[in-house]
PDB file of C-alpha atoms in Angstrom:
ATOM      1  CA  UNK A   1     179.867  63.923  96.649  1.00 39.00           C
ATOM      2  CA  UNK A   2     179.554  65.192  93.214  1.00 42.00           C
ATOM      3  CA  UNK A   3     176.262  63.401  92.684  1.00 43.00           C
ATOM      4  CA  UNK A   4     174.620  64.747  95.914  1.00 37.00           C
ATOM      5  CA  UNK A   5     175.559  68.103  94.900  1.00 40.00           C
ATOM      6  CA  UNK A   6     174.057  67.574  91.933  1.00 41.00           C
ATOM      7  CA  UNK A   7     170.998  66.447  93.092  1.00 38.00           C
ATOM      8  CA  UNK A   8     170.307  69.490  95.777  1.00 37.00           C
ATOM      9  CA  UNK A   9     169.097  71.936  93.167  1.00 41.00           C
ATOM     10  CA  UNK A  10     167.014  69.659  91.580  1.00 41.00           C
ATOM     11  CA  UNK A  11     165.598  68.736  95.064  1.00 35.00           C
ATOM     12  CA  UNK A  12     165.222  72.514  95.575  1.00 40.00           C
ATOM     13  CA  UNK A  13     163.575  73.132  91.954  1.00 38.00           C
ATOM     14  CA  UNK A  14     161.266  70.188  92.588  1.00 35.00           C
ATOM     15  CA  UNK A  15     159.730  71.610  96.396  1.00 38.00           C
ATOM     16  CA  UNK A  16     159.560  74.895  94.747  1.00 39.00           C
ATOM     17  CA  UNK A  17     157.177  73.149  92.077  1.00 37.00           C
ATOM     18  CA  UNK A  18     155.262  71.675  94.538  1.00 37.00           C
ATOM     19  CA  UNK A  19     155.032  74.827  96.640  1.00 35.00           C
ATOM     20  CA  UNK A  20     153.531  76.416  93.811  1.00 37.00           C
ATOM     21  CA  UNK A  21     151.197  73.570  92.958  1.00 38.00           C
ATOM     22  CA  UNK A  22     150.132  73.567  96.751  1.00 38.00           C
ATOM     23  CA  UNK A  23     149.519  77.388  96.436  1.00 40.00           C
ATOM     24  CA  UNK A  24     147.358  76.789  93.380  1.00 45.00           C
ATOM     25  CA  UNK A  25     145.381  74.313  94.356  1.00 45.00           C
ATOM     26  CA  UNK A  26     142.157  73.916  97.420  1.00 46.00           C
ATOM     27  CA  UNK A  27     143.008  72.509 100.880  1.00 39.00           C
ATOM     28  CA  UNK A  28     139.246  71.183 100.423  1.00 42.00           C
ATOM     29  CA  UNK A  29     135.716  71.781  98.883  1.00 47.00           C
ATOM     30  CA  UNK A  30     135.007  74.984 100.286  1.00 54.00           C
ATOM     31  CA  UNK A  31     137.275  76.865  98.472  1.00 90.00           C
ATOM     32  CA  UNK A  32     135.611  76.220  95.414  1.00 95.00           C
ATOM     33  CA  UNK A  33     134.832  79.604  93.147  1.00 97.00           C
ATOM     34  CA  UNK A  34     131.004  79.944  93.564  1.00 97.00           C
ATOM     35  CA  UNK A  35     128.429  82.261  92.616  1.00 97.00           C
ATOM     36  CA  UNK A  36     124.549  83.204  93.394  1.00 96.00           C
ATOM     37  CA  UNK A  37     122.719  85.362  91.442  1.00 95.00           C
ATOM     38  CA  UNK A  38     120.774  88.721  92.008  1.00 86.00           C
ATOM     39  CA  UNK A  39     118.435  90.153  89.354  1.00 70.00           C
ATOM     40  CA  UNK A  40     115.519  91.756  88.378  1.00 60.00           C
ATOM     41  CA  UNK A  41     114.376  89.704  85.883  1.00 71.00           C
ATOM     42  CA  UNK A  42     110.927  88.974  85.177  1.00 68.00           C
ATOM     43  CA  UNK A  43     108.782  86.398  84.383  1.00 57.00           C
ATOM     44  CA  UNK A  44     107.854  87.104  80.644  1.00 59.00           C
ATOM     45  CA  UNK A  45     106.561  85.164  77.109  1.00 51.00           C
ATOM     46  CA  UNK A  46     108.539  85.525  74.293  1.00 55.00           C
ATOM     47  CA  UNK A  47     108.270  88.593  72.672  1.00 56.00           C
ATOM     48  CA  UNK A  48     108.890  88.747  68.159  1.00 63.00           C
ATOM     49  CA  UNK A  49     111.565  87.035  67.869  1.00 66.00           C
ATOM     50  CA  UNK A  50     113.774  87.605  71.530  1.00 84.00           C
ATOM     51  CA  UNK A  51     113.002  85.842  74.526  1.00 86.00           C
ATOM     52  CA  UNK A  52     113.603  87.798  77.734  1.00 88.00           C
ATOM     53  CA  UNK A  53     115.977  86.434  80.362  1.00 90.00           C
ATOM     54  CA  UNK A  54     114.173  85.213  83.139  1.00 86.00           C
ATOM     55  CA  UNK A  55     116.459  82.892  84.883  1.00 89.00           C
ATOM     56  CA  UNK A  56     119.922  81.312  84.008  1.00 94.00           C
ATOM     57  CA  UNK A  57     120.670  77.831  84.057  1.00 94.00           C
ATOM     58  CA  UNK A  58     124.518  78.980  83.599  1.00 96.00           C
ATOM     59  CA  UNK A  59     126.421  81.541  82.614  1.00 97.00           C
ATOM     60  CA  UNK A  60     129.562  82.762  81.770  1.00 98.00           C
ATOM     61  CA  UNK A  61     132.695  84.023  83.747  1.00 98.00           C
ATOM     62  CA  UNK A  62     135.723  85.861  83.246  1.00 98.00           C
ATOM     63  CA  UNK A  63     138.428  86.750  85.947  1.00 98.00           C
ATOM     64  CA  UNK A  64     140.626  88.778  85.808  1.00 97.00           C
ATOM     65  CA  UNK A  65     143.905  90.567  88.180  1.00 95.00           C
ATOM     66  CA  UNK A  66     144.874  93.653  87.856  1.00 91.00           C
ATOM     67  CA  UNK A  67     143.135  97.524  87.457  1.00 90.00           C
ATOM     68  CA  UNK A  68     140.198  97.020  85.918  1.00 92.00           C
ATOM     69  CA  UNK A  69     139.681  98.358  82.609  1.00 91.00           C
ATOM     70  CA  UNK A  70     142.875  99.145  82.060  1.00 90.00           C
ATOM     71  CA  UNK A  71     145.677  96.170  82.459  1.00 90.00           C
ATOM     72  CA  UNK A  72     143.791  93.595  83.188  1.00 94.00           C
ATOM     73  CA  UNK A  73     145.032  89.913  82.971  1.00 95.00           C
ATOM     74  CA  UNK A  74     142.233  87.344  81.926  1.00 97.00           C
ATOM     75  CA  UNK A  75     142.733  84.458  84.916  1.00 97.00           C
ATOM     76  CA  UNK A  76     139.966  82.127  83.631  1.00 97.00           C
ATOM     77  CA  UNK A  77     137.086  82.233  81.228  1.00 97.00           C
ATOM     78  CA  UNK A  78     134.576  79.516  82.019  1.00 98.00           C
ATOM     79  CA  UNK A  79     131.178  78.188  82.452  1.00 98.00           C
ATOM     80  CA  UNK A  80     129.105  78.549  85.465  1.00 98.00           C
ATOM     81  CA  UNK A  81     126.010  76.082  85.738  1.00 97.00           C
ATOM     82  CA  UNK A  82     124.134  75.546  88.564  1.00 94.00           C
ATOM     83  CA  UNK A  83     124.440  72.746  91.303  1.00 93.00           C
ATOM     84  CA  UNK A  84     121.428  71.069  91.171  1.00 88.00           C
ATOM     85  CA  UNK A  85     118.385  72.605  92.782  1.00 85.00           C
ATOM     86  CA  UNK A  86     120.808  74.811  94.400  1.00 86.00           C
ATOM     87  CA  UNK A  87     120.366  78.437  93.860  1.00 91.00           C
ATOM     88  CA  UNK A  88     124.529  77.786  93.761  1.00 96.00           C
ATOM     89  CA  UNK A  89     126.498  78.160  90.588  1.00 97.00           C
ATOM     90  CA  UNK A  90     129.980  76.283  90.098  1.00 97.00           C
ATOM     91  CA  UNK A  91     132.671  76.138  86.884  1.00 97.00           C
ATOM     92  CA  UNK A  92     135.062  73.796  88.292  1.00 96.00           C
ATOM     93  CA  UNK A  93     137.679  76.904  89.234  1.00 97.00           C
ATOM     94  CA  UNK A  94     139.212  77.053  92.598  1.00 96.00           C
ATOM     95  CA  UNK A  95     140.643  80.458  95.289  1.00 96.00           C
ATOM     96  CA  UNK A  96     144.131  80.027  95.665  1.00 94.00           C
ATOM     97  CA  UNK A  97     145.385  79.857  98.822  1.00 92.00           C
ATOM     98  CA  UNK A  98     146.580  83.665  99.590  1.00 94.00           C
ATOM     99  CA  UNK A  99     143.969  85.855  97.893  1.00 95.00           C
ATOM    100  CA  UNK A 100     144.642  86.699  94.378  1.00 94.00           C
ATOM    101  CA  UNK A 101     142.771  89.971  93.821  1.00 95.00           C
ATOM    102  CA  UNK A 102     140.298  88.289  91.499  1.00 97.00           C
ATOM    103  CA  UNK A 103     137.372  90.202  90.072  1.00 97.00           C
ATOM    104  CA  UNK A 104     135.022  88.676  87.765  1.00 98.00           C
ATOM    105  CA  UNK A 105     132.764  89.676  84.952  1.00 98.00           C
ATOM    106  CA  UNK A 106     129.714  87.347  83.748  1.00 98.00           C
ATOM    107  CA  UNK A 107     127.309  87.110  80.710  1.00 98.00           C
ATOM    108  CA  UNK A 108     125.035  84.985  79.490  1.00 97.00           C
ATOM    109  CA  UNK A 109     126.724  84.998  76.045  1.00 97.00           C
ATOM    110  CA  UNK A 110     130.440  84.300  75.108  1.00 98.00           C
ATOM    111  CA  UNK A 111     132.851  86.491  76.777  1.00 98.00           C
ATOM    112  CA  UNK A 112     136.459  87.612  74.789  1.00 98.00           C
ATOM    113  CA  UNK A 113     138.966  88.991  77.241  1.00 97.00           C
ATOM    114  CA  UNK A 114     140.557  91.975  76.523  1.00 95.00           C
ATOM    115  CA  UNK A 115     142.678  94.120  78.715  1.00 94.00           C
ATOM    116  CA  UNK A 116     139.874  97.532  78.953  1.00 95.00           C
ATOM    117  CA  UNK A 117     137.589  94.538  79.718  1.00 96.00           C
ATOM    118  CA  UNK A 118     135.930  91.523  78.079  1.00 98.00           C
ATOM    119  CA  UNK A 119     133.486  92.191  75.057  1.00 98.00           C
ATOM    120  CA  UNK A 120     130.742  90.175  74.320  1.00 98.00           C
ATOM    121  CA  UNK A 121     129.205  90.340  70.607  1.00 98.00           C
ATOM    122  CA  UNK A 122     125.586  91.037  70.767  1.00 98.00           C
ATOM    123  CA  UNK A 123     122.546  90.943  68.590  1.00 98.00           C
ATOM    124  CA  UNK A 124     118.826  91.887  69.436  1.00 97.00           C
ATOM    125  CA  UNK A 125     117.701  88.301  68.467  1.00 96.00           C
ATOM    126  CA  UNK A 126     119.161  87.764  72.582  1.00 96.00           C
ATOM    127  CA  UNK A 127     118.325  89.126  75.338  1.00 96.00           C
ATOM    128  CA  UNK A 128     122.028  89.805  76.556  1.00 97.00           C
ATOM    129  CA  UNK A 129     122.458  90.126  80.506  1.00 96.00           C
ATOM    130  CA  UNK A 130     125.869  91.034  82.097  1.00 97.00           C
ATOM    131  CA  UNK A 131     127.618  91.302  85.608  1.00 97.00           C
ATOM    132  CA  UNK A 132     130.632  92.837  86.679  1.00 97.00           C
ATOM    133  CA  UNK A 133     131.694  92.133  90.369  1.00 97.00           C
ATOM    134  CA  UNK A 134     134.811  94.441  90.936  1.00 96.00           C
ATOM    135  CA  UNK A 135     134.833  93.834  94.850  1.00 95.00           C
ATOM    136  CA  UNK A 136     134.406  89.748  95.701  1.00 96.00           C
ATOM    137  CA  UNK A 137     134.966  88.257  99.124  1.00 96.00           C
ATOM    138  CA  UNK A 138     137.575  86.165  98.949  1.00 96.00           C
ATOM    139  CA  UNK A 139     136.822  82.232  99.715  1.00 95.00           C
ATOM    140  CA  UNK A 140     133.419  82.757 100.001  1.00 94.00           C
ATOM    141  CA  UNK A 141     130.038  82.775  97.943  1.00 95.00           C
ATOM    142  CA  UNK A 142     129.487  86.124  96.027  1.00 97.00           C
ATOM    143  CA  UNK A 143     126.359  86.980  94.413  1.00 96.00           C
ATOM    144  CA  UNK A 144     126.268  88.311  90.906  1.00 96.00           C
ATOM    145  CA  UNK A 145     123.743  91.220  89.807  1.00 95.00           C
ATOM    146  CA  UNK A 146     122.828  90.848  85.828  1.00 95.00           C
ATOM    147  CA  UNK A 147     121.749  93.665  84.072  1.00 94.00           C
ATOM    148  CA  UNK A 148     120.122  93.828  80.820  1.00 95.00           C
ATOM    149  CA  UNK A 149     122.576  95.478  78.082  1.00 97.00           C
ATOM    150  CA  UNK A 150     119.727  96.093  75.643  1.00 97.00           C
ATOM    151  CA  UNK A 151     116.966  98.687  75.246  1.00 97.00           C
ATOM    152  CA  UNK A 152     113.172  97.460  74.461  1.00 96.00           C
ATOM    153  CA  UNK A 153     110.347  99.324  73.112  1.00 96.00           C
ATOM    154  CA  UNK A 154     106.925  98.317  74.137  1.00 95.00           C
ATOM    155  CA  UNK A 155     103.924  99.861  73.271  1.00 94.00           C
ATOM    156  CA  UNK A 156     103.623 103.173  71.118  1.00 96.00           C
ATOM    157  CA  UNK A 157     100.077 104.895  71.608  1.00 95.00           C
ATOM    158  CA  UNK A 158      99.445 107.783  69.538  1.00 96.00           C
ATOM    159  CA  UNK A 159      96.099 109.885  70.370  1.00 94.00           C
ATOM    160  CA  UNK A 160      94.217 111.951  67.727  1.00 94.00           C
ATOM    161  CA  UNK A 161      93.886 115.907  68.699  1.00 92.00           C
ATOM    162  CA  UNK A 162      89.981 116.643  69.474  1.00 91.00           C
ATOM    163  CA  UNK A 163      87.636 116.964  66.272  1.00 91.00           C
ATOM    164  CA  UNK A 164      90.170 115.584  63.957  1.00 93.00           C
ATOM    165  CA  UNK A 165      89.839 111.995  62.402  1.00 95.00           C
ATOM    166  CA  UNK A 166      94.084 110.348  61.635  1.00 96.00           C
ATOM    167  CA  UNK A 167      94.645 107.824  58.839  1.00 97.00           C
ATOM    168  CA  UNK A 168      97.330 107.082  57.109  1.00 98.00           C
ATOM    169  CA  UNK A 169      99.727 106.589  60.609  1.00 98.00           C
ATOM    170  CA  UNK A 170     103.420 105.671  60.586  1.00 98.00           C
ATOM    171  CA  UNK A 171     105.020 106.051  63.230  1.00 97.00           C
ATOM    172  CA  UNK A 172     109.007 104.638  62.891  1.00 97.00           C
ATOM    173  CA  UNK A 173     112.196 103.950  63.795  1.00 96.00           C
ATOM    174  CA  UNK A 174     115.507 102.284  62.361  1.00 98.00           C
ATOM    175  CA  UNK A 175     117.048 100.509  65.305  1.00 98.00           C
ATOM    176  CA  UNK A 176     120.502  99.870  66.323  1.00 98.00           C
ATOM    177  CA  UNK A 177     120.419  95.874  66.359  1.00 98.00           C
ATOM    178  CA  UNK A 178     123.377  94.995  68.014  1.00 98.00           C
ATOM    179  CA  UNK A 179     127.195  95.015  68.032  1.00 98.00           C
ATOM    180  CA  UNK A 180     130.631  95.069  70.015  1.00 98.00           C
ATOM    181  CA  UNK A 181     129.364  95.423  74.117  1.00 98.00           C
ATOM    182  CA  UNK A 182     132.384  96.499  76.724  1.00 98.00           C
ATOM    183  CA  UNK A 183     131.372  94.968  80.230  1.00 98.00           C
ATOM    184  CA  UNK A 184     133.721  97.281  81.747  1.00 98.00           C
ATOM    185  CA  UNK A 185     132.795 100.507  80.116  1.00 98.00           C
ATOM    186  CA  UNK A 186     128.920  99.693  80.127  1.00 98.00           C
ATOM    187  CA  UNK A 187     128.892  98.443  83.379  1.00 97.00           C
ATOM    188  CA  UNK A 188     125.988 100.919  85.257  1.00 95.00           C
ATOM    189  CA  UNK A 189     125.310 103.054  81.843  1.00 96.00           C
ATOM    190  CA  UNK A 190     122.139 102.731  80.232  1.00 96.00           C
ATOM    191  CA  UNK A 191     122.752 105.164  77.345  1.00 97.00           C
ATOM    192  CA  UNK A 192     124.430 103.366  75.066  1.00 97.00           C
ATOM    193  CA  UNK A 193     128.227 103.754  76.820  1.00 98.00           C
ATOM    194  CA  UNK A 194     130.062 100.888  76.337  1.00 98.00           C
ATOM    195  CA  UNK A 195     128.598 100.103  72.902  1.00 98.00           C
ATOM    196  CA  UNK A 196     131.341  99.817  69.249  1.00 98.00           C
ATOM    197  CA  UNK A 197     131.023  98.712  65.937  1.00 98.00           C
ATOM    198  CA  UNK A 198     126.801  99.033  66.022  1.00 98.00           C
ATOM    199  CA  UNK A 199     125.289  97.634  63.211  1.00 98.00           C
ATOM    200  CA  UNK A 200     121.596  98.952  62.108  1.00 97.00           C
ATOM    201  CA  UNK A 201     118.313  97.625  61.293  1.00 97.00           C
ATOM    202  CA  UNK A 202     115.623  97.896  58.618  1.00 97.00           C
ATOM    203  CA  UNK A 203     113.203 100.830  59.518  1.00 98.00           C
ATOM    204  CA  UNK A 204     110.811  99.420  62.449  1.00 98.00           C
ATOM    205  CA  UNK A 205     106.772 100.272  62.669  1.00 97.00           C
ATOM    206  CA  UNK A 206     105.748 101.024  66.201  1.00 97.00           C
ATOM    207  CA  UNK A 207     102.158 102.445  65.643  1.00 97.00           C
ATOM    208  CA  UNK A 208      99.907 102.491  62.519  1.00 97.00           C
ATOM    209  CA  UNK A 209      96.833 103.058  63.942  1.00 97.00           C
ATOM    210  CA  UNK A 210      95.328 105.294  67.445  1.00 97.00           C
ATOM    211  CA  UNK A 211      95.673 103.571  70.588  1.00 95.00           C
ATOM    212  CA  UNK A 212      97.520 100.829  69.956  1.00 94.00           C
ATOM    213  CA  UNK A 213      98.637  99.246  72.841  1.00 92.00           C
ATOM    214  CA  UNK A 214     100.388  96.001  71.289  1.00 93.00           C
ATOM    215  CA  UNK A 215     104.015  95.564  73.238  1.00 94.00           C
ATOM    216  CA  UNK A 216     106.772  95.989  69.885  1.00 95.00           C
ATOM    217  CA  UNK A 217     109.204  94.007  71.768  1.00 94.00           C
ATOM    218  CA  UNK A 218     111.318  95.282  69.769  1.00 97.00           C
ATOM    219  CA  UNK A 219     115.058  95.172  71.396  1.00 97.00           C
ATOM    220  CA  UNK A 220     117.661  97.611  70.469  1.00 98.00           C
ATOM    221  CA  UNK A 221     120.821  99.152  71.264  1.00 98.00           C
ATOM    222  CA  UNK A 222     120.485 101.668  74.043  1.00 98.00           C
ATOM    223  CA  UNK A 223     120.822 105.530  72.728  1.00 97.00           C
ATOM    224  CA  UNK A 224     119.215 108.624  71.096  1.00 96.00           C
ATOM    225  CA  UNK A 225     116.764 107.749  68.535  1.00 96.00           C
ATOM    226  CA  UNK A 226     115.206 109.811  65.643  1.00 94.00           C
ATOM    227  CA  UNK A 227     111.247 108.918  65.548  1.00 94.00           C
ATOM    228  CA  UNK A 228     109.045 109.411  62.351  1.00 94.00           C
ATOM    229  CA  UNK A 229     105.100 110.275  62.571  1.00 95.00           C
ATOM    230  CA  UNK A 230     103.550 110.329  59.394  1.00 96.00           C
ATOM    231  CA  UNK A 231      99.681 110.753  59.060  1.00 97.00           C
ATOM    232  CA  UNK A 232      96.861 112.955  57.678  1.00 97.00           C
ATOM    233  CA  UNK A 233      94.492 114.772  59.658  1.00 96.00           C
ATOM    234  CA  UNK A 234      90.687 115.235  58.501  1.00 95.00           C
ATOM    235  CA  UNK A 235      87.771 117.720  60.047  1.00 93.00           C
ATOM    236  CA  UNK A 236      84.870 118.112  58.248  1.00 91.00           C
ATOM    237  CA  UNK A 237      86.604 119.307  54.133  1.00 90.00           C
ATOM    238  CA  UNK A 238      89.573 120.015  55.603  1.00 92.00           C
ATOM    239  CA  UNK A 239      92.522 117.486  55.074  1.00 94.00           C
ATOM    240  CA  UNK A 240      96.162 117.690  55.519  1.00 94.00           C
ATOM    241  CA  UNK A 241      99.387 115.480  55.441  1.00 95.00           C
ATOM    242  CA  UNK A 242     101.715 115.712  58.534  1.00 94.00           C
ATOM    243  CA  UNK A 243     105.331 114.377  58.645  1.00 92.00           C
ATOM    244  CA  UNK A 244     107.133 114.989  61.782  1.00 89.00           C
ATOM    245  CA  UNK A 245     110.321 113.895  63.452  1.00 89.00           C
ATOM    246  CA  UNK A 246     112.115 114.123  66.722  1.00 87.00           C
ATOM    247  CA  UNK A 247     114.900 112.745  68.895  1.00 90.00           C
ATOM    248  CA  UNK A 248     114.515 111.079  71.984  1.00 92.00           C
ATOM    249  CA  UNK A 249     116.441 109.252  74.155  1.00 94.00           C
ATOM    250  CA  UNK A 250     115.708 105.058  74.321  1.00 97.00           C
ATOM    251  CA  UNK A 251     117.044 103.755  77.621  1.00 96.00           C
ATOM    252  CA  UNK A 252     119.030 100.598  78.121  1.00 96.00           C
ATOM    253  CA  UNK A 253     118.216  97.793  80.459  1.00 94.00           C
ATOM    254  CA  UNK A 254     114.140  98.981  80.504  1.00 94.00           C
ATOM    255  CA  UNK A 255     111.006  98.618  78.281  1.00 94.00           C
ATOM    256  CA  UNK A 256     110.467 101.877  76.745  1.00 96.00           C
ATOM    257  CA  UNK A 257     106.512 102.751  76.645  1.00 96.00           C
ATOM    258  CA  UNK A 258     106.351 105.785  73.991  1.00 95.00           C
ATOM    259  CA  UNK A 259     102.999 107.877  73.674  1.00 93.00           C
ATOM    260  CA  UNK A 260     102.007 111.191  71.814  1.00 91.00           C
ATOM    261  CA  UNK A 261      98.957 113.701  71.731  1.00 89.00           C
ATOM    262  CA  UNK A 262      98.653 114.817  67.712  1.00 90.00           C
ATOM    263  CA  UNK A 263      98.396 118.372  67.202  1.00 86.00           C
ATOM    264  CA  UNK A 264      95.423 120.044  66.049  1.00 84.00           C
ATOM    265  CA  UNK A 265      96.133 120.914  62.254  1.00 80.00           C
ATOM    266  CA  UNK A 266      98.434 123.609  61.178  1.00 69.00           C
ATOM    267  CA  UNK A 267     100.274 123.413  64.490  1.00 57.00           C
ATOM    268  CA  UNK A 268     104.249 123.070  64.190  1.00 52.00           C
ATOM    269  CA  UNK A 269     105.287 120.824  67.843  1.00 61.00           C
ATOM    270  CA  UNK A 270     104.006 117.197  68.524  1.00 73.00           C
ATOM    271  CA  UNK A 271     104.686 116.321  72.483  1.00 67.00           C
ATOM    272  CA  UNK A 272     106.008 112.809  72.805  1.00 75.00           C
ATOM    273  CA  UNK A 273     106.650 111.151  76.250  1.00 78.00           C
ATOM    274  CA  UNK A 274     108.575 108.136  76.726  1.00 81.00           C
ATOM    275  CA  UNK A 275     108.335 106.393  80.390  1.00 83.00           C
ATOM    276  CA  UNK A 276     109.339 102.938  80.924  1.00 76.00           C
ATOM    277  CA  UNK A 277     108.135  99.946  83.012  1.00 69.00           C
ATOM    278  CA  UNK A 278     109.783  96.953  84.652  1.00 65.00           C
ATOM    279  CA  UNK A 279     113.430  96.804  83.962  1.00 59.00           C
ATOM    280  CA  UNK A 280     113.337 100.070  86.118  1.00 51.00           C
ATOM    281  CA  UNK A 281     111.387 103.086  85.362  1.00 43.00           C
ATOM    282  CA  UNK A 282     112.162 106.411  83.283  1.00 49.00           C
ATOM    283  CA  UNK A 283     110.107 109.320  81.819  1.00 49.00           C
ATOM    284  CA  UNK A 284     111.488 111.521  78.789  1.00 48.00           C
ATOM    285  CA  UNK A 285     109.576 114.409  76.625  1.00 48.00           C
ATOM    286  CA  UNK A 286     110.521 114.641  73.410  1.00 46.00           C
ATOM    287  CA  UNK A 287     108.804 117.705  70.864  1.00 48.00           C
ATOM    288  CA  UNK A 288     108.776 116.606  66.930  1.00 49.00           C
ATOM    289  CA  UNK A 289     109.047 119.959  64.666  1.00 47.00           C
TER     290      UNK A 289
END
């Protein structure tokens, strides 16, 4: 009698075991954590020395439970690659079987989990690309939208003001290259929010002559920039040696196409616009005094 009494709470402890292990685990294949993916990326070459993200062969993934950016609890953190010629992405990870609440954040780049949301450590040498999916359908296939975290500068065309001839052009920059990235507090900014411990760059050319229309693809962090234009102005015996500056605002997640009109000499405001093409489009005046 004794033994039998012994042996009904370990009976008990063991179904509860295997109740849990039952709730973990997937009645069959379809419950399988999958993922497609939605993006805008483009087909591009390789630009200095980053390549832009055109497609992903995998990617990384992060669940989480709980309020989102606040107390979360990392679930998982694993490696989705895709299934073959399948536009399907798999990591091995399984639903439950009462829904858990999940939400997920991806990146092409490692992902540390944190409980205001996983940070990824970025550097303008990659073109970084991030999701965060706050609302997935639970046993099911959910699709993924990646945005790009950094900023890139294309072209910088700088015209000369009627009846002057410009040497001597400079026109810089010293870029933010990188840093700490929050995919929660990013997620949907594209002025820099979300960005810690930036680290910055050598100065960076983006014109030195009229016209140019070379892409920089130069890739920086996302944010209000201070641009130098440094040139002389001749007409005729007149010469004179201009050095302006002005802030403008470089937008994340777009290629940022700056141009500027030279004033005629002796006047004090230089009108630069900055509009930006695929990646989503963006137009910002800027005056250098």
């Amino acid at each position: 009698m004794k033994r039998l009494l012994y042996c009904i709470p370990a009976l008990a402890l063991f179904c509860a075991s295997c109740e849990k292990d039952a709730d973990m685990h997937p009645l069959d294949n379809s419950e399988e954590i999958c993922f497609t993916v939605e993006s805008v990326f483009n087909a591009e070459v390789k630009t200095k020395a980053t390549s832009a993200v055109t497609e992903l062969a995998s990617f990384n993934v992060n669940a989480v439970k709980g309020a989102l950016g606040s107390t979360e609890t990392s679930i998982f953190n694993a490696e989705f690659t895709k299934d073959g010629s399948s536009s399907t992405y798999k990591g091995g990870k399984y639903w439950p079987a009462t829904d858990p609440s999940y939400r997920f954040y991806a990146s092409n780049v490692k992902l540390t989990p944190s409980a205001e949301g996983p940070v990824v450590e970025a550097g303008n040498t990659t073109d970084v690309v991030c999701a965060v999916l706050a609302d997935p359908s639970f046993k099911t296939s959910n699709a993924l939208v990646f945005s790009h975290i950094f900023a890139r500068i294309g072209f910088c065309n700088i015209i000369a003001p009627e009846g002057y001839a410009v040497s001597g052009l400079e026109v810089t920059l010293t870029p933010k290259t990188g840093g700490l990235y929050n995919l929660y507090a990013g997620n949907g900014k594209t002025d820099g929010t979300g960005w810690s411990s930036v680290s910055e760059g050598s100065s960076a050319m983006l014109a030195s002559s009229i016209g140019s229309t070379i892409d920089n693809g130069l890739y920086l962090v996302p944010g209000n920039y201070v641009l130098s234009a440094s040139y002389t102005l001749t007409a005729g015996d007149y010469s004179e040696n201009f050095t302006k500056t002005s802030t403008v605002s470089i937008v994340g997640g777009k290629i940022n196409n700056i141009s500027a009109t030279l004033p005629e000499g002796g006047a004090q405001q230089i009108a630069f616009t900055v509009s930006v093409a695929p990646w989503e489009t963006n137009n910002i005046t800027a005056t250098l005094s």
